[in-house]
Amino acid sequence: MIKKREVTLHRYSSKRSIGYDLPTHQLEFTRLPIEIIEKDAKDPLKHFIIIKARGEDAGFFELDESEDRKKYSNNPKALLLRGFSVNPKYQGRGIATGSIYALPEFMEMEFPDFDQVVLGVNARNIPAQRLYQKAGFEDTGRRIMRSKGEQLVMSLYTNKAK
């Protein structure tokens, strides 16, 4: 098991590559990092984040400051978390939870103008809902219909001032 403090977050650099496959049942709810990067690389409002565990690339997500975030929150200081995944070789070792615990400090350092992270999690994706709740995200009660079904909107404030 990896300790929470051994999980760190880093901005993605186009000089590197992050690639792994995900099982089919996970691809129902997210996309591969390479697909997200290829789709959004030219958009300056999309920020790619690498999850590292003991210095190794272990996962990925995107923080989105585009207009899409307004569907999830009325807070102009909110970022939308998308495309979260952990390399299967690292799953079940506490990396997903550790990465969410690392998020507030990372946000304060890298995105100081933002104080909230919001996300949509598929209503059928119970393991992901539990992960986010365990790490401090709260269900906002807001629901969004997407192509793959109903999304529960969850929120995490990254500093004490709400």
PDB file of C-alpha atoms in Angstrom, residues 28-134:
ATOM      1  CA  GLU A  28     -17.325   3.103 -19.729  1.00  0.00           C
ATOM      2  CA  PHE A  29     -16.768   6.028 -17.338  1.00  0.00           C
ATOM      3  CA  THR A  30     -13.522   7.695 -18.471  1.00  0.00           C
ATOM      4  CA  ARG A  31     -11.143   7.968 -21.403  1.00  0.00           C
ATOM      5  CA  LEU A  32      -7.479   7.088 -21.768  1.00  0.00           C
ATOM      6  CA  PRO A  33      -5.015   9.880 -20.940  1.00  0.00           C
ATOM      7  CA  ILE A  34      -3.648   9.907 -24.498  1.00  0.00           C
ATOM      8  CA  GLU A  35      -7.156  10.447 -25.893  1.00  0.00           C
ATOM      9  CA  ILE A  36      -7.794  13.373 -23.552  1.00  0.00           C
ATOM     10  CA  ILE A  37      -4.430  14.947 -24.330  1.00  0.00           C
ATOM     11  CA  GLU A  38      -4.914  14.572 -28.097  1.00  0.00           C
ATOM     12  CA  LYS A  39      -8.391  16.128 -27.907  1.00  0.00           C
ATOM     13  CA  ASP A  40      -7.608  19.032 -25.569  1.00  0.00           C
ATOM     14  CA  ALA A  41      -3.883  19.770 -25.997  1.00  0.00           C
ATOM     15  CA  LYS A  42      -4.400  23.041 -27.851  1.00  0.00           C
ATOM     16  CA  ASP A  43      -6.915  24.434 -25.364  1.00  0.00           C
ATOM     17  CA  PRO A  44      -5.148  26.685 -22.820  1.00  0.00           C
ATOM     18  CA  LEU A  45      -8.096  26.284 -20.428  1.00  0.00           C
ATOM     19  CA  LYS A  46      -7.471  22.527 -20.060  1.00  0.00           C
ATOM     20  CA  HIS A  47      -4.732  21.500 -17.646  1.00  0.00           C
ATOM     21  CA  PHE A  48      -3.368  17.950 -17.590  1.00  0.00           C
ATOM     22  CA  ILE A  49      -2.219  16.542 -14.279  1.00  0.00           C
ATOM     23  CA  ILE A  50       0.016  13.514 -13.693  1.00  0.00           C
ATOM     24  CA  ILE A  51      -0.438  11.477 -10.535  1.00  0.00           C
ATOM     25  CA  LYS A  52       2.895  10.160  -9.273  1.00  0.00           C
ATOM     26  CA  ALA A  53       3.422   7.462  -6.667  1.00  0.00           C
ATOM     27  CA  ARG A  54       6.930   7.116  -5.304  1.00  0.00           C
ATOM     28  CA  GLY A  55       8.135   9.120  -8.297  1.00  0.00           C
ATOM     29  CA  GLU A  56       6.485   6.936 -10.955  1.00  0.00           C
ATOM     30  CA  ASP A  57       3.644   8.005 -13.255  1.00  0.00           C
ATOM     31  CA  ALA A  58       0.601   6.274 -11.800  1.00  0.00           C
ATOM     32  CA  GLY A  59      -2.427   8.164 -13.073  1.00  0.00           C
ATOM     33  CA  PHE A  60      -3.883  11.167 -14.798  1.00  0.00           C
ATOM     34  CA  PHE A  61      -6.690  13.712 -14.812  1.00  0.00           C
ATOM     35  CA  GLU A  62      -7.624  17.022 -16.354  1.00  0.00           C
ATOM     36  CA  LEU A  63      -8.576  20.279 -14.634  1.00  0.00           C
ATOM     37  CA  ASP A  64     -10.848  22.286 -16.910  1.00  0.00           C
ATOM     38  CA  GLU A  65     -11.476  26.015 -16.560  1.00  0.00           C
ATOM     39  CA  SER A  66     -13.586  26.282 -19.740  1.00  0.00           C
ATOM     40  CA  GLU A  67     -17.260  27.252 -19.838  1.00  0.00           C
ATOM     41  CA  ASP A  68     -18.182  23.574 -19.220  1.00  0.00           C
ATOM     42  CA  ARG A  69     -17.517  24.044 -15.524  1.00  0.00           C
ATOM     43  CA  LYS A  70     -20.505  26.367 -15.267  1.00  0.00           C
ATOM     44  CA  LYS A  71     -22.788  23.347 -15.764  1.00  0.00           C
ATOM     45  CA  TYR A  72     -21.385  21.932 -12.526  1.00  0.00           C
ATOM     46  CA  SER A  73     -21.006  24.997 -10.316  1.00  0.00           C
ATOM     47  CA  ASN A  74     -22.089  28.623 -10.113  1.00  0.00           C
ATOM     48  CA  ASN A  75     -18.770  29.427  -8.446  1.00  0.00           C
ATOM     49  CA  PRO A  76     -16.516  31.373 -10.865  1.00  0.00           C
ATOM     50  CA  LYS A  77     -13.526  30.043  -8.893  1.00  0.00           C
ATOM     51  CA  ALA A  78     -14.340  26.370  -9.597  1.00  0.00           C
ATOM     52  CA  LEU A  79     -12.323  24.000 -11.777  1.00  0.00           C
ATOM     53  CA  LEU A  80     -13.881  20.906 -13.344  1.00  0.00           C
ATOM     54  CA  LEU A  81     -12.030  17.627 -12.756  1.00  0.00           C
ATOM     55  CA  ARG A  82     -12.334  15.278 -15.755  1.00  0.00           C
ATOM     56  CA  GLY A  83     -10.843  12.093 -17.112  1.00  0.00           C
ATOM     57  CA  PHE A  84      -9.579  10.744 -13.787  1.00  0.00           C
ATOM     58  CA  SER A  85      -7.866   7.366 -14.017  1.00  0.00           C
ATOM     59  CA  VAL A  86      -5.167   5.304 -12.347  1.00  0.00           C
ATOM     60  CA  ASN A  87      -2.888   2.974 -14.276  1.00  0.00           C
ATOM     61  CA  PRO A  88      -4.207  -0.565 -13.609  1.00  0.00           C
ATOM     62  CA  LYS A  89      -0.749  -1.655 -12.442  1.00  0.00           C
ATOM     63  CA  TYR A  90      -1.167   0.791  -9.520  1.00  0.00           C
ATOM     64  CA  GLN A  91      -4.852   0.289  -8.746  1.00  0.00           C
ATOM     65  CA  GLY A  92      -5.858  -0.928  -5.311  1.00  0.00           C
ATOM     66  CA  ARG A  93      -2.800   0.607  -3.653  1.00  0.00           C
ATOM     67  CA  GLY A  94      -4.327   3.849  -2.334  1.00  0.00           C
ATOM     68  CA  ILE A  95      -3.130   6.040  -5.194  1.00  0.00           C
ATOM     69  CA  ALA A  96      -6.555   7.318  -6.245  1.00  0.00           C
ATOM     70  CA  THR A  97      -7.412   8.336  -2.684  1.00  0.00           C
ATOM     71  CA  GLY A  98      -3.935   9.794  -2.135  1.00  0.00           C
ATOM     72  CA  SER A  99      -4.226  11.900  -5.282  1.00  0.00           C
ATOM     73  CA  ILE A 100      -7.513  13.421  -4.128  1.00  0.00           C
ATOM     74  CA  TYR A 101      -6.017  14.140  -0.686  1.00  0.00           C
ATOM     75  CA  ALA A 102      -3.114  15.906  -2.468  1.00  0.00           C
ATOM     76  CA  LEU A 103      -5.481  18.045  -4.529  1.00  0.00           C
ATOM     77  CA  PRO A 104      -6.126  20.965  -2.104  1.00  0.00           C
ATOM     78  CA  GLU A 105      -2.425  21.701  -1.574  1.00  0.00           C
ATOM     79  CA  PHE A 106      -1.736  21.302  -5.308  1.00  0.00           C
ATOM     80  CA  MET A 107      -4.573  23.709  -6.108  1.00  0.00           C
ATOM     81  CA  GLU A 108      -3.268  26.304  -3.659  1.00  0.00           C
ATOM     82  CA  MET A 109       0.185  26.152  -5.272  1.00  0.00           C
ATOM     83  CA  GLU A 110      -0.696  25.760  -8.962  1.00  0.00           C
ATOM     84  CA  PHE A 111      -4.165  27.330  -9.213  1.00  0.00           C
ATOM     85  CA  PRO A 112      -4.361  29.890  -6.383  1.00  0.00           C
ATOM     86  CA  ASP A 113      -7.197  31.810  -8.054  1.00  0.00           C
ATOM     87  CA  PHE A 114      -9.515  28.800  -7.710  1.00  0.00           C
ATOM     88  CA  ASP A 115     -11.033  27.478  -4.485  1.00  0.00           C
ATOM     89  CA  GLN A 116     -13.279  24.621  -5.580  1.00  0.00           C
ATOM     90  CA  VAL A 117     -13.012  21.450  -7.646  1.00  0.00           C
ATOM     91  CA  VAL A 118     -16.201  19.986  -9.078  1.00  0.00           C
ATOM     92  CA  LEU A 119     -16.783  16.797 -10.989  1.00  0.00           C
ATOM     93  CA  GLY A 120     -19.516  14.672 -12.445  1.00  0.00           C
ATOM     94  CA  VAL A 121     -19.506  10.995 -11.551  1.00  0.00           C
ATOM     95  CA  ASN A 122     -21.795   8.522 -13.245  1.00  0.00           C
ATOM     96  CA  ALA A 123     -24.648   7.418 -10.988  1.00  0.00           C
ATOM     97  CA  ARG A 124     -23.754   3.794 -11.810  1.00  0.00           C
ATOM     98  CA  ASN A 125     -20.086   4.227 -10.860  1.00  0.00           C
ATOM     99  CA  ILE A 126     -20.415   3.440  -7.149  1.00  0.00           C
ATOM    100  CA  PRO A 127     -16.673   2.759  -6.558  1.00  0.00           C
ATOM    101  CA  ALA A 128     -15.775   6.227  -7.863  1.00  0.00           C
ATOM    102  CA  GLN A 129     -18.492   7.868  -5.769  1.00  0.00           C
ATOM    103  CA  ARG A 130     -17.100   6.163  -2.659  1.00  0.00           C
ATOM    104  CA  LEU A 131     -13.548   7.230  -3.511  1.00  0.00           C
ATOM    105  CA  TYR A 132     -14.518  10.878  -3.935  1.00  0.00           C
ATOM    106  CA  GLN A 133     -16.624  10.887  -0.748  1.00  0.00           C
ATOM    107  CA  LYS A 134     -13.835   9.234   1.246  1.00  0.00           C
TER     108      LYS A 134
END
